[in-house]
Coordinates of C-alpha atoms in Angstrom, one line a residue:
X1 CA 29.2 -28.8 36.1
X2 CA 26.5 -31.4 35.5
X3 CA 25.3 -32.8 32.3
X4 CA 22.1 -31.0 32.6
X5 CA 23.8 -27.7 33.1
X6 CA 26.0 -28.3 30.1
X7 CA 23.0 -28.9 28.1
X8 CA 21.2 -25.8 29.3
X9 CA 24.4 -23.7 28.4
X10 CA 24.7 -25.3 24.9
X11 CA 21.1 -24.5 24.3
X12 CA 21.2 -21.0 25.4
X13 CA 24.3 -20.5 23.1
X14 CA 22.3 -22.0 20.2
X15 CA 19.2 -19.9 20.8
X16 CA 21.3 -16.7 20.9
X17 CA 23.3 -17.6 17.7
X18 CA 19.8 -18.4 15.9
X19 CA 18.5 -15.1 17.1
X20 CA 21.6 -13.2 15.9
X21 CA 21.2 -14.8 12.4
X22 CA 17.5 -14.2 12.4
X23 CA 18.0 -10.4 13.1
X24 CA 20.8 -10.2 10.4
X25 CA 18.4 -11.7 7.8
X26 CA 15.3 -9.6 9.0
X27 CA 16.2 -6.5 11.0
X28 CA 12.6 -6.0 11.9
X29 CA 11.0 -9.1 13.5
X30 CA 7.3 -8.9 14.4
X31 CA 5.2 -10.9 16.9
X32 CA 2.3 -10.9 14.3
X33 CA 4.4 -12.2 11.4
X34 CA 6.7 -14.6 13.3
X35 CA 5.8 -15.4 17.0
X36 CA 8.5 -18.0 17.4
X37 CA 11.3 -15.6 16.3
X38 CA 10.0 -12.7 18.1
X39 CA 9.6 -14.9 21.3
X40 CA 13.2 -16.2 21.1
X41 CA 14.5 -12.5 20.7
X42 CA 12.5 -11.3 23.6
X43 CA 13.7 -14.1 25.6
X44 CA 17.5 -13.8 25.0
X45 CA 17.4 -9.8 24.5
X46 CA 20.0 -8.8 26.9
X47 CA 22.9 -10.9 25.4
X48 CA 21.6 -10.1 21.9
X49 CA 21.8 -6.4 22.8
X50 CA 25.4 -6.7 24.2
X51 CA 26.4 -8.9 21.1
X52 CA 25.2 -6.3 18.4
X53 CA 26.8 -3.3 20.3
X54 CA 30.1 -5.0 21.2
X55 CA 31.0 -6.6 17.8
X56 CA 29.0 -4.2 15.3
X57 CA 28.2 -1.0 17.2
X58 CA 24.5 -1.6 16.2
X59 CA 21.6 -1.0 18.6
X60 CA 18.9 -3.5 19.1
X61 CA 15.5 -2.4 20.3
X62 CA 13.0 -5.0 21.6
X63 CA 9.5 -3.6 22.1
X64 CA 7.7 -6.4 24.1
X65 CA 4.6 -4.8 24.6
X66 CA 4.2 -3.5 20.9
X67 CA 5.4 -6.8 19.6
X68 CA 8.5 -6.2 17.5
X69 CA 12.2 -6.1 17.7
X70 CA 14.3 -3.7 15.6
X71 CA 18.0 -4.2 14.8
X72 CA 19.2 -0.6 13.7
X73 CA 21.9 -1.5 11.3
X74 CA 24.1 1.3 10.4
X75 CA 26.6 0.8 7.4
X76 CA 30.0 2.5 7.5
X77 CA 29.6 3.5 3.9
X78 CA 26.6 4.1 1.8
X79 CA 25.5 1.5 -0.5
X80 CA 22.8 0.9 -2.9
X81 CA 23.0 -2.9 -3.0
X82 CA 19.8 -3.5 -1.0
X83 CA 17.2 -1.2 -2.2
X84 CA 13.6 -1.2 -0.8
X85 CA 11.5 -3.2 -3.2
X86 CA 7.8 -2.9 -4.3
X87 CA 5.5 -5.3 -2.6
X88 CA 3.5 -5.9 -5.6
X89 CA 4.3 -8.6 -8.2
X90 CA 7.1 -6.9 -10.0
X91 CA 9.4 -6.5 -6.8
X92 CA 11.3 -3.8 -8.8
X93 CA 13.3 -1.6 -6.6
X94 CA 12.2 1.8 -5.5
X95 CA 13.0 4.7 -7.5
X96 CA 13.6 8.4 -6.3
X97 CA 9.9 9.2 -6.5
X98 CA 8.9 6.3 -4.4
X99 CA 11.5 7.1 -1.7
X100 CA 10.4 10.5 -1.6
X101 CA 6.9 9.6 -1.1
X102 CA 7.7 7.0 1.4
X103 CA 9.5 9.8 3.4
X104 CA 6.7 12.2 3.0
X105 CA 4.0 9.4 4.1
X106 CA 6.2 8.4 7.3
X107 CA 6.5 12.2 8.4
X108 CA 2.7 12.7 7.9
X109 CA 1.6 9.5 9.5
X110 CA 3.3 10.7 12.8
X111 CA 0.5 13.2 13.2
X112 CA -2.5 10.8 13.9
X113 CA -2.9 7.2 15.0
X114 CA -5.8 6.8 12.7
X115 CA -6.3 8.1 9.1
X116 CA -7.6 7.1 5.8
X117 CA -5.8 6.9 2.3
X118 CA -7.5 9.9 0.9
X119 CA -6.6 12.0 4.1
X120 CA -3.0 10.9 3.9
X121 CA -2.7 11.6 0.2
X122 CA -4.0 15.1 0.6
X123 CA -1.4 15.7 3.6
X124 CA 1.2 14.4 1.2
X125 CA 0.0 16.9 -1.5
X126 CA 0.3 19.8 1.2
X127 CA 3.8 18.5 2.4
X128 CA 5.3 18.4 -1.0
X129 CA 4.0 21.8 -2.1
X130 CA 6.0 23.4 0.8
X131 CA 9.2 21.6 0.1
X132 CA 11.2 23.6 -2.5
X133 CA 13.1 20.6 -4.0
X134 CA 10.2 18.0 -3.8
X135 CA 8.2 17.7 -6.9
X136 CA 4.4 18.1 -6.3
X137 CA 2.3 15.1 -5.7
X138 CA -0.6 14.7 -8.0
X139 CA -2.9 11.9 -6.9
X140 CA -5.0 12.3 -10.1
X141 CA -2.3 10.7 -12.2
X142 CA -2.2 6.8 -12.4
X143 CA 1.8 6.6 -12.1
X144 CA 1.5 9.0 -9.1
X145 CA -1.1 6.8 -7.3
X146 CA 1.1 3.8 -8.1
X147 CA 4.2 5.2 -6.5
X148 CA 2.0 6.3 -3.5
X149 CA 0.6 2.8 -3.1
X150 CA 4.1 1.2 -3.3
X151 CA 5.1 3.5 -0.4
X152 CA 2.2 2.6 1.6
X153 CA 2.4 -1.2 1.0
X154 CA 6.1 -1.2 2.1
X155 CA 5.0 0.7 5.4
X156 CA 2.2 -2.0 5.8
X157 CA 4.9 -4.7 5.3
X158 CA 6.9 -3.2 8.1
X159 CA 3.7 -3.0 10.3
X160 CA 3.9 0.8 10.5
X161 CA 0.3 1.0 9.3
X162 CA -2.4 -1.6 9.2
X163 CA -5.5 -1.4 6.9
X164 CA -8.5 -1.9 9.3
X165 CA -11.2 -1.4 6.4
X166 CA -10.5 -1.7 2.6
X167 CA -7.3 -2.5 0.7
X168 CA -4.5 -0.2 -0.3
X169 CA -4.4 -1.6 -3.9
X170 CA -8.0 -0.3 -4.5
X171 CA -6.4 3.1 -4.8
X172 CA -4.5 2.1 -7.9
X173 CA -7.6 2.4 -10.0
X174 CA -9.7 4.7 -7.9
X175 CA -8.7 8.0 -6.3
X176 CA -11.7 8.1 -4.1
X177 CA -11.1 4.6 -2.6
X178 CA -11.9 4.2 1.0
X179 CA -9.2 2.7 3.0
X180 CA -8.9 3.0 6.9
X181 CA -5.6 2.8 8.6
X182 CA -4.2 2.3 12.2
X183 CA -0.9 3.8 12.6
X184 CA 1.8 2.6 15.0
X185 CA 3.7 5.8 15.2
X186 CA 6.5 4.4 17.4
X187 CA 7.3 1.8 14.7
X188 CA 7.3 4.5 12.0
X189 CA 10.0 6.4 14.0
X190 CA 12.0 3.0 14.4
X191 CA 12.3 2.5 10.7
X192 CA 14.8 5.1 10.3
X193 CA 18.3 3.7 10.9
X194 CA 20.7 6.9 11.2
X195 CA 23.2 7.8 14.0
X196 CA 22.1 11.4 13.4
X197 CA 18.4 12.4 13.5
X198 CA 17.7 14.3 10.2
X199 CA 16.3 17.1 12.1
X200 CA 19.7 17.8 14.0
X201 CA 21.8 17.3 10.9
X202 CA 23.0 20.5 9.2
X203 CA 23.8 18.8 6.0
X204 CA 21.7 15.6 5.9
X205 CA 23.4 13.8 3.0
X206 CA 26.8 14.0 4.8
X207 CA 25.9 14.2 8.4
X208 CA 23.3 11.4 8.7
X209 CA 25.8 8.6 8.9
X210 CA 28.3 10.3 11.2
X211 CA 28.9 8.3 14.3
X212 CA 30.3 10.4 17.1
X213 CA 31.6 7.3 19.1
X214 CA 34.4 7.0 16.6
X215 CA 36.0 10.5 17.3
X216 CA 35.5 12.3 14.0
X217 CA 38.5 13.8 12.5
X218 CA 40.6 13.4 15.7
X219 CA 40.0 10.0 17.1
X220 CA 41.8 8.5 19.9
X221 CA 43.6 5.1 19.5
X222 CA 40.8 3.4 21.4
X223 CA 38.2 5.0 19.0
X224 CA 40.4 4.0 15.9
X225 CA 40.4 0.4 17.2
X226 CA 36.6 0.4 18.0
X227 CA 35.9 1.7 14.4
X228 CA 38.3 -0.9 12.8
X229 CA 36.4 -3.6 14.8
X230 CA 32.9 -2.5 14.1
X231 CA 33.5 -1.6 10.4
X232 CA 35.3 -4.9 9.6
X233 CA 32.7 -7.1 11.3
X234 CA 29.8 -5.0 9.8
X235 CA 31.2 -5.8 6.4
X236 CA 31.6 -9.5 7.0
X237 CA 27.9 -9.6 8.3
X238 CA 26.6 -7.5 5.4
X239 CA 28.5 -8.5 2.4
X240 CA 28.8 -11.9 0.8
X241 CA 32.6 -11.7 0.8
X242 CA 35.2 -9.1 2.2
X243 CA 38.5 -8.8 0.3
X244 CA 41.6 -7.6 1.8
X245 CA 42.2 -5.2 -1.1
X246 CA 39.1 -3.4 -0.2
X247 CA 39.9 -2.8 3.4
X248 CA 41.8 0.3 4.9
X249 CA 45.1 0.1 6.4
X250 CA 43.5 0.3 9.8
X251 CA 41.0 -2.6 9.2
X252 CA 44.0 -4.7 7.8
X253 CA 46.1 -4.0 10.8
X254 CA 43.2 -4.8 13.0
X255 CA 42.4 -8.1 11.1
X256 CA 46.1 -9.2 11.2
X257 CA 46.6 -8.5 15.0
X258 CA 46.3 -11.3 17.5
X259 CA 43.3 -9.6 19.3
X260 CA 41.6 -8.8 15.9
X261 CA 41.8 -12.4 15.0
X262 CA 40.5 -13.6 18.0
X263 CA 37.6 -11.2 18.2
X264 CA 36.6 -12.1 14.5
X265 CA 36.7 -15.8 15.3
X266 CA 34.8 -15.2 18.6
X267 CA 32.1 -13.1 16.7
X268 CA 31.6 -15.8 14.1
X269 CA 31.4 -18.7 16.7
X270 CA 28.8 -16.9 18.9
X271 CA 26.6 -16.2 16.0
X272 CA 26.8 -19.6 14.6
X273 CA 28.8 -18.8 11.4
X274 CA 31.8 -20.5 10.0
X275 CA 34.6 -18.2 9.2
X276 CA 36.6 -18.8 6.2
X277 CA 39.8 -16.8 6.3
X278 CA 42.0 -16.9 3.0
X279 CA 45.0 -14.9 1.6
X280 CA 42.4 -12.9 -0.4
X281 CA 40.0 -12.0 2.3
X282 CA 37.4 -13.2 4.7
X283 CA 33.9 -15.0 4.4
X284 CA 31.1 -15.9 6.8
X285 CA 29.2 -18.9 6.0
X286 CA 25.8 -19.5 7.5
X287 CA 25.0 -23.3 7.6
X288 CA 21.4 -22.8 7.5
X289 CA 21.1 -19.7 5.6
X290 CA 19.0 -17.9 8.3
X291 CA 21.0 -14.7 7.9
X292 CA 20.9 -14.8 4.1
X293 CA 18.7 -12.3 2.4
X294 CA 19.5 -13.8 -1.0
X295 CA 21.3 -16.9 -2.2
X296 CA 23.7 -17.7 -5.0
X297 CA 23.8 -20.3 -6.7
X298 CA 19.9 -20.1 -6.9
X299 CA 17.5 -21.0 -9.7
X300 CA 14.9 -18.7 -8.5
X301 CA 15.6 -16.1 -11.3
X302 CA 16.9 -16.2 -14.8
X303 CA 19.7 -13.8 -14.2
X304 CA 21.1 -15.8 -11.4
X305 CA 21.2 -18.9 -13.6
X306 CA 22.9 -16.9 -16.3
X307 CA 25.3 -15.5 -13.7
X308 CA 26.4 -19.0 -12.9
X309 CA 27.0 -20.0 -16.4
X310 CA 29.0 -16.7 -17.1
X311 CA 30.9 -17.2 -14.0
X312 CA 32.2 -20.5 -15.3
X313 CA 33.2 -18.7 -18.4
X314 CA 35.1 -15.9 -16.4
X315 CA 36.9 -18.5 -14.2
X316 CA 38.1 -20.7 -17.0
X317 CA 38.7 -18.1 -19.6
X318 CA 40.0 -15.1 -17.6
X319 CA 39.0 -11.6 -18.1
X320 CA 36.5 -11.2 -20.8
X321 CA 34.7 -8.2 -22.3
X322 CA 31.2 -7.2 -21.7
X323 CA 30.7 -7.6 -25.5
X324 CA 31.7 -11.3 -25.0
X325 CA 29.1 -11.7 -22.2
X326 CA 26.4 -10.2 -24.4
X327 CA 27.3 -12.7 -27.1
X328 CA 27.1 -15.6 -24.6
X329 CA 23.8 -14.5 -23.1
X330 CA 22.4 -14.2 -26.7
X331 CA 23.7 -17.6 -27.6
X332 CA 22.1 -19.0 -24.3
X333 CA 18.7 -17.7 -25.2
X334 CA 19.0 -19.2 -28.7
X335 CA 19.8 -22.7 -27.4
X336 CA 16.9 -22.6 -25.0
X337 CA 14.0 -20.8 -26.7
X338 CA 11.5 -21.6 -24.0
X339 CA 13.6 -20.4 -21.2
X340 CA 13.9 -16.8 -19.8
X341 CA 10.9 -15.7 -22.0
X342 CA 11.1 -12.1 -20.5
X343 CA 14.5 -11.8 -22.3
X344 CA 13.4 -13.5 -25.6
X345 CA 13.2 -10.3 -27.7
X346 CA 15.2 -7.9 -29.5
X347 CA 18.1 -6.8 -27.1
X348 CA 17.2 -9.5 -24.7
X349 CA 20.8 -11.1 -24.5
X350 CA 22.6 -7.8 -23.5
X351 CA 19.8 -7.2 -20.9
X352 CA 20.3 -10.8 -19.6
X353 CA 24.1 -10.3 -19.4
X354 CA 23.7 -7.0 -17.7
X355 CA 21.4 -8.4 -15.0
X356 CA 23.7 -11.5 -14.6
X357 CA 26.8 -9.2 -14.2
X358 CA 25.0 -7.3 -11.6
X359 CA 24.3 -10.7 -9.6
X360 CA 28.0 -11.5 -9.9
X361 CA 29.2 -8.1 -8.7
X362 CA 26.7 -8.0 -5.8
X363 CA 28.0 -11.3 -4.6
X364 CA 31.6 -10.2 -4.9
X365 CA 32.4 -12.7 -7.5
X366 CA 33.3 -10.5 -10.4
X367 CA 34.4 -6.9 -11.0
X368 CA 33.9 -4.7 -14.1
X369 CA 36.5 -2.3 -15.1
X370 CA 35.5 -0.2 -18.1
X371 CA 34.5 -2.9 -20.8
X372 CA 36.4 -5.7 -19.1
X373 CA 34.9 -8.3 -16.5
X374 CA 37.2 -10.2 -14.2
X375 CA 36.4 -13.2 -11.8
X376 CA 37.4 -12.4 -8.3
X377 CA 38.9 -14.9 -6.0
X378 CA 35.7 -16.1 -4.3
X379 CA 34.6 -17.1 -8.0
X380 CA 36.8 -20.3 -7.7
X381 CA 34.4 -21.8 -5.3
X382 CA 31.8 -22.5 -8.0
X383 CA 32.2 -24.9 -10.8
X384 CA 29.1 -25.6 -13.1
X385 CA 27.7 -28.5 -15.0
X386 CA 26.5 -26.9 -18.1
X387 CA 24.2 -29.6 -19.0
X388 CA 22.5 -29.6 -15.6
X389 CA 22.4 -25.8 -15.1
X390 CA 19.3 -25.1 -17.3
X391 CA 16.1 -26.9 -17.7
X392 CA 13.5 -25.6 -20.2
X393 CA 10.5 -24.4 -18.6
X394 CA 7.3 -22.9 -20.0

């Protein structure tokens, strides 16, 4: 093979790997938001479709004419670690009410390619009224309008609706605000990532995540191996770290087999990850953080800075109580009175400790059992210089 041919092969592999990591970090990539990323995915669509199907059992949909690519990621187990977040300044996670309104809005948007915010609100009022277990929607109330706006702004973010005239935020202060939307009904449908359509599920909460390809209660050996491969690689791609203690016997057996080890390494290599395999578990490292939706260590939030300091305590001092973490956080705030001003109030120390512990648990670095918190093996990767960890800011 010529030198030019080798260069072309390497370039293709690098593009496929970059596109895989891009889709893992952003399962919905739009031509409007990121033309370069979308063009790359469109260009390499066939090998990308095959990669996600073989290694993860995930479906990739590339709509060239409509200008978006949607990776339909299905989790083997339900998780609340990545909630929908409000697009306004707080970035707070969605509560039950906002999820409810999001679903009602999505359903009503399918009825027309063009609508206004007032017409949509009235349709949601009517839809909520006929659902026995759904609280009535009252757009007269400020808190209800705020929840409705958060649901709509998330749909705007995903490109499901586009404000052609007016701004969605105007509805916060004025029930009679005028906003005209164009609806991409196909994209609304694509937002749902579930193996079983809700309309066909007898018991939605249980049946929505059932994947028939794995054989249900009586799988064949082939189906068991398929589930082990997909669920294990899904975990590696979705979670910061996968511990052997958290794997099922079938997953452990697959990971220990010659075929399983080869496939894990192949998946990591083709996606551009570095696979770290330790006695305690597995970790995929993305050298350029393309597939990473959030980072640690990271000074972007006070909770993450506090988490790093508390992690040092957990690693050096062994298991500690939550009360000890509360005390450490309170002392931290006292030493740096101009830092973390949102926590500089009564009860701020325990709140900061709770938020920091949530960060550590999410990244697989600590585990809470009752009132005791223990560092997990991956925590040994981190060491902290206390003097340099915090700088006072205004």
